C-alpha positions as a printed Julia matrix, in Angstrom:
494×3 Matrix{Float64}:
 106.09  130.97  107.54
 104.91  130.84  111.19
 101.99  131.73  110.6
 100.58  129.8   108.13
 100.52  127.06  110.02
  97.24  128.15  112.15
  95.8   128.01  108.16
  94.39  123.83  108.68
  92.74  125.11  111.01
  91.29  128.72  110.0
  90.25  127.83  106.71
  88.13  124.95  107.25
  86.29  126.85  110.39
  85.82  129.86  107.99
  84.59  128.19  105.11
  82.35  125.88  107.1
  80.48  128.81  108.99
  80.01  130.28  105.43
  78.48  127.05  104.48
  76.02  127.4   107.31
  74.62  130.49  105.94
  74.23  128.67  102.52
  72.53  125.9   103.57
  69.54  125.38  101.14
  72.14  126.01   98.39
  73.52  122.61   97.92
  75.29  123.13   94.5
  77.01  125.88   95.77
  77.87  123.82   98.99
  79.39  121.14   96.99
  81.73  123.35   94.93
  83.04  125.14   97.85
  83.42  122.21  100.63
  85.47  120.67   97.62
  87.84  123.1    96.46
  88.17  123.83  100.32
  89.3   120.26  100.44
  91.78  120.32   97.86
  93.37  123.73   99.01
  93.84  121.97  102.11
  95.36  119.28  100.78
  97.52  120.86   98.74
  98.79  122.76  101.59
  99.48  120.29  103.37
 101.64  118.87  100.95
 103.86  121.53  100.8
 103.74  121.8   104.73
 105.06  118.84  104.9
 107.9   119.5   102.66
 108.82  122.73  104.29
 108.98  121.01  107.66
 111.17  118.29  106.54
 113.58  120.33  104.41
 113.62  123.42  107.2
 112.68  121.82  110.54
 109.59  122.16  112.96
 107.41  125.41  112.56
 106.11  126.91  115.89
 103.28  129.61  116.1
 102.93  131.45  118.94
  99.66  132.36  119.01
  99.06  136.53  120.12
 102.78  136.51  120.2
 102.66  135.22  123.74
 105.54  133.24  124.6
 105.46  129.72  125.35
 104.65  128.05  127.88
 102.56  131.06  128.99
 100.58  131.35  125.19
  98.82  129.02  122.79
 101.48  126.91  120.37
 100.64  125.3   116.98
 103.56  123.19  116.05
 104.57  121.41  113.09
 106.66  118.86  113.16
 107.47  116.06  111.05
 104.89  113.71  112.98
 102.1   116.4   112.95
 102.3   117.5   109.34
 102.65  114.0   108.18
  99.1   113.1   110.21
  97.4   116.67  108.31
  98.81  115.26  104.91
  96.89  112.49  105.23
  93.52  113.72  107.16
  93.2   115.79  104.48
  94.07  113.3   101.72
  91.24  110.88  102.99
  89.16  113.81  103.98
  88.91  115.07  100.35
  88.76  110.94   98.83
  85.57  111.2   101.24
  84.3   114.98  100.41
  83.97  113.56   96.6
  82.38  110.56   97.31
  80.11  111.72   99.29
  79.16  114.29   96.2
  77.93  111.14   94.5
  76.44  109.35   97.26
  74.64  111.24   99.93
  71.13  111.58  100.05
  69.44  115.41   99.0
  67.72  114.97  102.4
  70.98  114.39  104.51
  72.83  116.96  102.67
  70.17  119.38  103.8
  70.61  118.32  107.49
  74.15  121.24  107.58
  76.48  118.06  106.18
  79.27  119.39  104.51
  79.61  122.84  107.42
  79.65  119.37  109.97
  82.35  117.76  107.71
  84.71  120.8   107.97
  84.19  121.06  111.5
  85.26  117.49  111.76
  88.31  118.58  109.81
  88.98  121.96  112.18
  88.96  119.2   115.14
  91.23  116.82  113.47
  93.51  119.2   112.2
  94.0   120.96  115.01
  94.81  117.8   117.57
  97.43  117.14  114.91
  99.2   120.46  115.12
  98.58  121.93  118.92
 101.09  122.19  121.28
  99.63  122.75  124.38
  97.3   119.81  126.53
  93.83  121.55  127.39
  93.73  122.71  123.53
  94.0   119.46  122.91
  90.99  118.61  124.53
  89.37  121.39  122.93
  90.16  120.05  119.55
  89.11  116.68  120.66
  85.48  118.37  121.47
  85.57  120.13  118.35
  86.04  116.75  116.33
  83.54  114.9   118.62
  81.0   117.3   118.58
  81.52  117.02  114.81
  81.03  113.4   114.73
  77.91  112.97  116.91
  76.31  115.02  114.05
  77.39  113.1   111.27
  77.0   109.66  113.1
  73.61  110.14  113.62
  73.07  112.13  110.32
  69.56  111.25  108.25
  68.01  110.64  111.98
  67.07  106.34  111.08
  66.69  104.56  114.22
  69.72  101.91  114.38
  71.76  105.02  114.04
  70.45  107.04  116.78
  70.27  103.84  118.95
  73.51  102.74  117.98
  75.26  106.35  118.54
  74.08  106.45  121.75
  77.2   104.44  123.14
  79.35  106.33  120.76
  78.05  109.85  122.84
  78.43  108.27  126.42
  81.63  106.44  126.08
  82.71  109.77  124.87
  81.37  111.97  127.57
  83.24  109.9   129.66
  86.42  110.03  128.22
  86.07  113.81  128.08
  85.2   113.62  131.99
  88.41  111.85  132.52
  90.25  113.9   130.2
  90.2   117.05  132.22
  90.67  115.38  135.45
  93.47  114.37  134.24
  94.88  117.5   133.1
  93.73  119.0   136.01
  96.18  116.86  137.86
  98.94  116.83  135.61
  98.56  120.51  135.57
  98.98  120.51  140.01
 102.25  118.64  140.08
 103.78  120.37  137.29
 102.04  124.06  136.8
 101.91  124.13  132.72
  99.51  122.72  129.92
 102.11  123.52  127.17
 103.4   119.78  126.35
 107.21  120.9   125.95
 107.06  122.64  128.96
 105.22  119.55  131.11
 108.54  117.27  129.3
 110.14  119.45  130.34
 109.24  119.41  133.6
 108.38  115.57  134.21
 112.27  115.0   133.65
 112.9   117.41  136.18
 110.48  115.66  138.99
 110.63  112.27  141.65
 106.56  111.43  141.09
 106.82  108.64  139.02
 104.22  106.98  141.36
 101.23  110.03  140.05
 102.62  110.59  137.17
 102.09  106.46  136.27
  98.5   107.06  136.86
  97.64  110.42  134.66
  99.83  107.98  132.19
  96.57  105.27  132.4
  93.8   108.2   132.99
  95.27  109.68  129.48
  95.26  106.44  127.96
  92.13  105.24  128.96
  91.15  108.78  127.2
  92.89  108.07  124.22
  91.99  104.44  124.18
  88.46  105.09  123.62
  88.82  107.47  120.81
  91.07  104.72  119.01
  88.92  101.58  120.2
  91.83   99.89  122.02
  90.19   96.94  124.43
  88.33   97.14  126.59
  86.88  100.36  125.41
  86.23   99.05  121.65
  83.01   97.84  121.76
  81.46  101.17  120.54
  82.81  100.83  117.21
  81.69   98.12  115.21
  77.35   98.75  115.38
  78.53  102.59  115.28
  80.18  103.0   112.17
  77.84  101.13  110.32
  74.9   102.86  110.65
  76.32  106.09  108.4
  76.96  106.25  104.84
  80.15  105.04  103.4
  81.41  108.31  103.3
  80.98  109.25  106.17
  81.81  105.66  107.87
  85.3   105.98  105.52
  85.67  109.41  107.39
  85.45  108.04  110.54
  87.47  105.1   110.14
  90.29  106.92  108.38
  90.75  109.72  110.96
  88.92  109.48  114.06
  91.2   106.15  115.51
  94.1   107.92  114.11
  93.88  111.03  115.92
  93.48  108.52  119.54
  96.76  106.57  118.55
  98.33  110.02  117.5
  97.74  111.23  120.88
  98.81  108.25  122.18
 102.19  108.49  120.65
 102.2   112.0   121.11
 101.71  111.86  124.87
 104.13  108.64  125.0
 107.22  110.12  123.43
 107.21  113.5   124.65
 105.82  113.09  128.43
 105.01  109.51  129.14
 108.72  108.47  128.91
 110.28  107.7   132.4
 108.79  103.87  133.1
 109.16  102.69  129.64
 109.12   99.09  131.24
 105.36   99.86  132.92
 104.15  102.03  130.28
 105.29  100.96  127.32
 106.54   97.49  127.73
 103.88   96.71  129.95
 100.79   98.62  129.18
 101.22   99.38  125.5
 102.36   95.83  124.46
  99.55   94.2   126.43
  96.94   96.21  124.93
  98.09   96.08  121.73
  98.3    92.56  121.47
  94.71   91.49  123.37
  93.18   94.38  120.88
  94.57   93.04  117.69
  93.39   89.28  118.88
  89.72   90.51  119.87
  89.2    92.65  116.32
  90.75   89.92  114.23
  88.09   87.42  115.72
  84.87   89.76  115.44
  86.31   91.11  111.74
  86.69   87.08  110.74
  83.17   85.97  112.29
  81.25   89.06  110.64
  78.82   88.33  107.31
  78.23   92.12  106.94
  80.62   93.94  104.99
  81.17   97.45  107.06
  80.8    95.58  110.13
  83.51   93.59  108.95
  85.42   96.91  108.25
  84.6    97.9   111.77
  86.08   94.68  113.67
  89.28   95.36  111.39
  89.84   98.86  112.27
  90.06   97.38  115.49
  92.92   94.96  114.56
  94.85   97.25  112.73
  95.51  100.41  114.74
  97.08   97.7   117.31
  99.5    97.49  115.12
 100.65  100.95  115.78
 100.42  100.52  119.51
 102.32   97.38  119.16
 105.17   99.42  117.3
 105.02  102.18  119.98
 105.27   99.77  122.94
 108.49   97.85  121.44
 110.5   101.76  121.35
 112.55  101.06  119.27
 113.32  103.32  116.07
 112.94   99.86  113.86
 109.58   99.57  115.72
 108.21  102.8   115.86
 108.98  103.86  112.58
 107.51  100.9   111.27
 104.13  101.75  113.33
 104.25  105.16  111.73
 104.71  103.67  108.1
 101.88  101.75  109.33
  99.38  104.72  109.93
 100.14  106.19  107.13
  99.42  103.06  105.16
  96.51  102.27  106.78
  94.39  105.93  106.82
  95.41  104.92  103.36
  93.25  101.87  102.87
  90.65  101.31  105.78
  88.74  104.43  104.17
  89.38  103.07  100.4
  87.58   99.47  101.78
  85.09  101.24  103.48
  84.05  103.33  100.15
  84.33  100.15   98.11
  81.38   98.59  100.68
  79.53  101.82   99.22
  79.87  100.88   96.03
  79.34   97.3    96.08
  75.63   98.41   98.4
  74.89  100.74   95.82
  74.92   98.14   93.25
  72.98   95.19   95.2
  71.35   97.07   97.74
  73.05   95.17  100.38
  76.05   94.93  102.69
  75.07   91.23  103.44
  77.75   89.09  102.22
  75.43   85.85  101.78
  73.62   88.04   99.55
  76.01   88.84   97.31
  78.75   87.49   94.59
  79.77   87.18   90.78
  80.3    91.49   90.76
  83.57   90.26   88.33
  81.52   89.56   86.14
  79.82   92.75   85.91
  82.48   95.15   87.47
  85.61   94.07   87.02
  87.69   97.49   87.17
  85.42   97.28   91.05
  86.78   94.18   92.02
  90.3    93.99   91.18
  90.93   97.78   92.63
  89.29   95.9    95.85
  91.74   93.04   95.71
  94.53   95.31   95.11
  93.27   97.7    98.84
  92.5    93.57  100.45
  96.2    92.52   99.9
  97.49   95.57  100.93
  95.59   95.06  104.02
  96.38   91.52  104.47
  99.87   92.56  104.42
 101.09   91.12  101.2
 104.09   92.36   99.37
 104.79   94.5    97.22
 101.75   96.65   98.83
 102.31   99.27  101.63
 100.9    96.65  104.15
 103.98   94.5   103.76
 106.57   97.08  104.03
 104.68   99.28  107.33
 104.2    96.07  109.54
 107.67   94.21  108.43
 109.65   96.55  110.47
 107.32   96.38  113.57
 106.83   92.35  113.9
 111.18   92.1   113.01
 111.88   95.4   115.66
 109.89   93.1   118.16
 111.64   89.87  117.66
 114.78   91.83  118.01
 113.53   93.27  121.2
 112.59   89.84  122.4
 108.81   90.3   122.52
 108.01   87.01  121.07
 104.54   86.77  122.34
 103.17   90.13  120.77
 105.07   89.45  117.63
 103.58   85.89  117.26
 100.16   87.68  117.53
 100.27   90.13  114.93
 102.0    87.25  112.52
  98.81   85.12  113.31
  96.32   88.36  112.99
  97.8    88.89  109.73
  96.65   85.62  108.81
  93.19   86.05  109.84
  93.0    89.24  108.23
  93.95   87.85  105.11
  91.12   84.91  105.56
  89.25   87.58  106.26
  90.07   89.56  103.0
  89.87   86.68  101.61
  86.45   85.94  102.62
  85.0    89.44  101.6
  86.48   88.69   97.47
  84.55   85.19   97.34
  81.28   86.43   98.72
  81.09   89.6    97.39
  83.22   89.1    93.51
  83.49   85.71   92.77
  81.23   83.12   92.55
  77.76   83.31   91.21
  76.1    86.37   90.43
  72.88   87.08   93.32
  72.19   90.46   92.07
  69.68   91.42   88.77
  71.24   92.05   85.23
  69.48   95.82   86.06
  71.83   95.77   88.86
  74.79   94.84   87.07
  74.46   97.64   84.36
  74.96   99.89   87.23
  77.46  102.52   86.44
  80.1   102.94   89.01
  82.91  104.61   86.8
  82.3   108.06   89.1
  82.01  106.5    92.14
  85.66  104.77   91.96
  87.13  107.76   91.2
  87.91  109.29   94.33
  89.24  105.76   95.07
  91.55  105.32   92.59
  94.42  107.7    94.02
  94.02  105.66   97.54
  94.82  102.83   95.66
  96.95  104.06   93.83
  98.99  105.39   97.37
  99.09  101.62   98.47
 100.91  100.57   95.47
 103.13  103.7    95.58
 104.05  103.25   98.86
 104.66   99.55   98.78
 107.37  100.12   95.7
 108.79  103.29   97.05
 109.08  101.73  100.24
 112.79  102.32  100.79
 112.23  106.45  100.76
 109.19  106.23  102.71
 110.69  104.13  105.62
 113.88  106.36  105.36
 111.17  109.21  106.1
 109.22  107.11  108.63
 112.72  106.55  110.43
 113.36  110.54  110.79
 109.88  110.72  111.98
 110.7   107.95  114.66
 113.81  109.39  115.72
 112.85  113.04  116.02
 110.16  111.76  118.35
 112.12  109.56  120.37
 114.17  112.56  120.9
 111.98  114.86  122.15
 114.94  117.66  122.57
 114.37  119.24  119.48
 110.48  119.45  119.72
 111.2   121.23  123.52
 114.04  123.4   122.25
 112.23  124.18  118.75
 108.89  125.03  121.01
 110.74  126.85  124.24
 113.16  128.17  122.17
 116.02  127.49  124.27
């Protein structure tokens, strides 16, 4: 069983060098990239299952022994992040079938899509710091292809901050594991846990905590370094902006809880009740505002990515098991629904040519299977019950009035207000009200294109009603990481 779990990775790197050769055969391209997808999917799902009926999986890479080799290492956390990279990564693959351009698809898309997915996967599953990095450059490198993919000029301008914010971050990334690496001697993240606990520099080790974050930060647009996002993902196509918004934050607050569970946990009242919890809260504020004072629909989308991955922060800052498995019922919901919005925008462009709210309305009339599968992912986002956005951030707004962080937990109620304005906003523009766009335009089929929708939406209802099993399993999840014991003893093998 060991070592399949190196296969996430593997098989998307394989199958997307072969896809390189085949580049002017698109057809051929398509069928592969997608039964790729749903092979790596389906894995997942029964990774995930193994893991949590058997414990975590470790790999030692070359059979070389940690701390000395490479780990992979599957734990409950990791394998639930792969289910769902993959899960939005094949939504994403099949929409993008329907929806990208001949011309963009000839410029190596789907071989730059599976990278993405090689980079993803892998920061999900490694055990060791520097690969971590590597992965990180993997996915980026992925990205600043696809961000900038069909070459139009607002999305080469735009990308530009996108590339040098993340430069940076990658700058500061190895400087800081160059200096983790001097005052404990190991890049193997057990081991360095390990080895923190041991150690009396909580002085140096306070400030790799901020270098690392400031890392991570950027890749999940935390203030101040969010200001990339918003013109950045919408340049691309749906798909790919759906991509993006379902995975690339993600894998920045997965690191972040990653790092701040298993190392970062000796100052919890600097960096977690301090740092995370001030973030968190000034983040959520900021993207509510922009996502509320937007008229463009995926810029809208953009502002509320923003807002919503502070929720997770927000969760992991409180430390509490209430809190932080509520933060990781929360990512799961939301990689659920950002992307599903984001491809609805898609749809609702490719029927009125436009992403300009003031120039759009009355698509009830003329889709209504579009627009109540949108109001179904809006109130989900909003946080309105029975949906999965009730149930995620319930437990972290009640963990933090029972931790006594009144201020933070006042802010997310009121950011769940704007967000549902917001929501709000988005279904009386875009659906209701009087129809802006030609009776040509409203005989627009769109049957195919919600497709590879419908099973998101479908998830957010799921998880909403089967909310007691899912929050049992978001509590192991939480405990297991806020006892890092087994993930040291399962990777050291002491």
């Amino acid at each position: 069983m060991n070592n399949i779990v190196i296969l996430p990775i593997i098989i998307p790197f394989i199958i997307g060098a072969i896809l390189i050769i085949l580049y002017k055969r698109h057809a051929v391209q398509r069928v592969i990239s997608g039964i790729t997808m749903l092979i790596l999917l389906a894995f997942s799902v029964f990774l995930a299952i193994y893991v949590y009926q058997h414990g975590t999986v470790v790999l030692e890479v070359g059979g070389w022994k940690a701390p000395f080799g490479i780990v992979i290492v599957a734990d409950m956390l990791s394998t639930l992040m792969l289910l769902l990279s993959t899960l939005v990564g094949a939504a994403c693959m099949f929409f993008a079938f329907q929806t990208i351009a001949l011309d963009r698809e000839k410029q190596f898309f789907y071989p730059l899509f599976l990278f993405l997915m090689v980079g993803v996967n892998g920061s999900f599953l490694t055990g060791d710091l520097f690969n971590l990095f590597v992965f990180f450059e993997v996915m980026l490198i992925s990205s600043y292809g696809l961000i900038v993919h069909g070459g139009t000029g607002y999305q080469l301008r735009e990308s530009f901050k996108y590339v040098i914010i993340n430069v940076f971050a990658s700058a500061l990334f190895v400087v800081a594991i160059a200096w983790i690496y001097s005052i404990v001697g190991t890049m193997n993240m057990a081991h360095i846990a390990q080895r923190v606990a041991e150690l009396d520099q909580a002085g140096a080790l306070n400030i790799i905590a901020i270098m690392l974050f400031i890392v991570f930060a950027s890749k999940g647009a935390l203030f101040p370094l969010h200001f990339w996002l918003p013109k950045s993902y919408y340049g691309p196509p749906a798909a790919i902006a759906a991509l993006f918004g379902g995975l690339l934050t993600k894998v920045g607050i997965y690191a972040i809880i990653r790092t701040f569970t298993l190392i970062f946990n000796h100052n919890l009242e600097f960096t977690h009740k301090g740092l995370l919890i001030t973030i968190a809260g000034v983040t959520m504020f900021i993207g509510a505002l922009g996502a509320i004072s937007q008229f463009d629909f995926k810029r809208l989308l953009s502002y509320l990515i923003i807002s919503q991955v502070s929720y997770m922060v927000m969760g992991l800052g409180i430390f509490t098991p209430l809190a932080v498995a509520g933060a990781i019922y929360y990512i799961a919901h939301h990689m659920i629904v950002e992307p599903a919005l984001f491809l609805f925008a898609g749809v609702t462009q490719k029927i009125t040519g436009t992403t300009d709210l003031k120039k759009m309305g009355g698509l009830i009339g003329t889709h209504p299977w579009l627009t109540w599968m949108f109001f179904i992912a809006a109130i989900s986002m909003a946080g309105i019950p029975p949906l999965s956005g009730f149930f995620s951030k319930f437990p972290i707004i009640l963990g933090g009035f029972e931790a006594q962080h009144y201020v933070i937990s006042g802010v997310a109620l009121l950011v769940g207000l704007l967000t549902l304005i917001t929501m709000m906003k988005i279904f009386s523009q875009v659906f209701w009200g009087k129809q802006k766009h030609t009776e040509e335009q409203g005989k627009i089929p769109v049957g195919k294109l919600l497709l590879p929708i419908l099973p998101l939406i479908a998830l957010t209802i799921i998880l909403g009603f089967a909310a007691e099993p899912m929050f049992t399993y978001s509590m192991g999840v939480a405990e297991e990481i806020m006892n890092p014991t087994n993930y040291i003893e399962s990777v050291l093998k002491e």
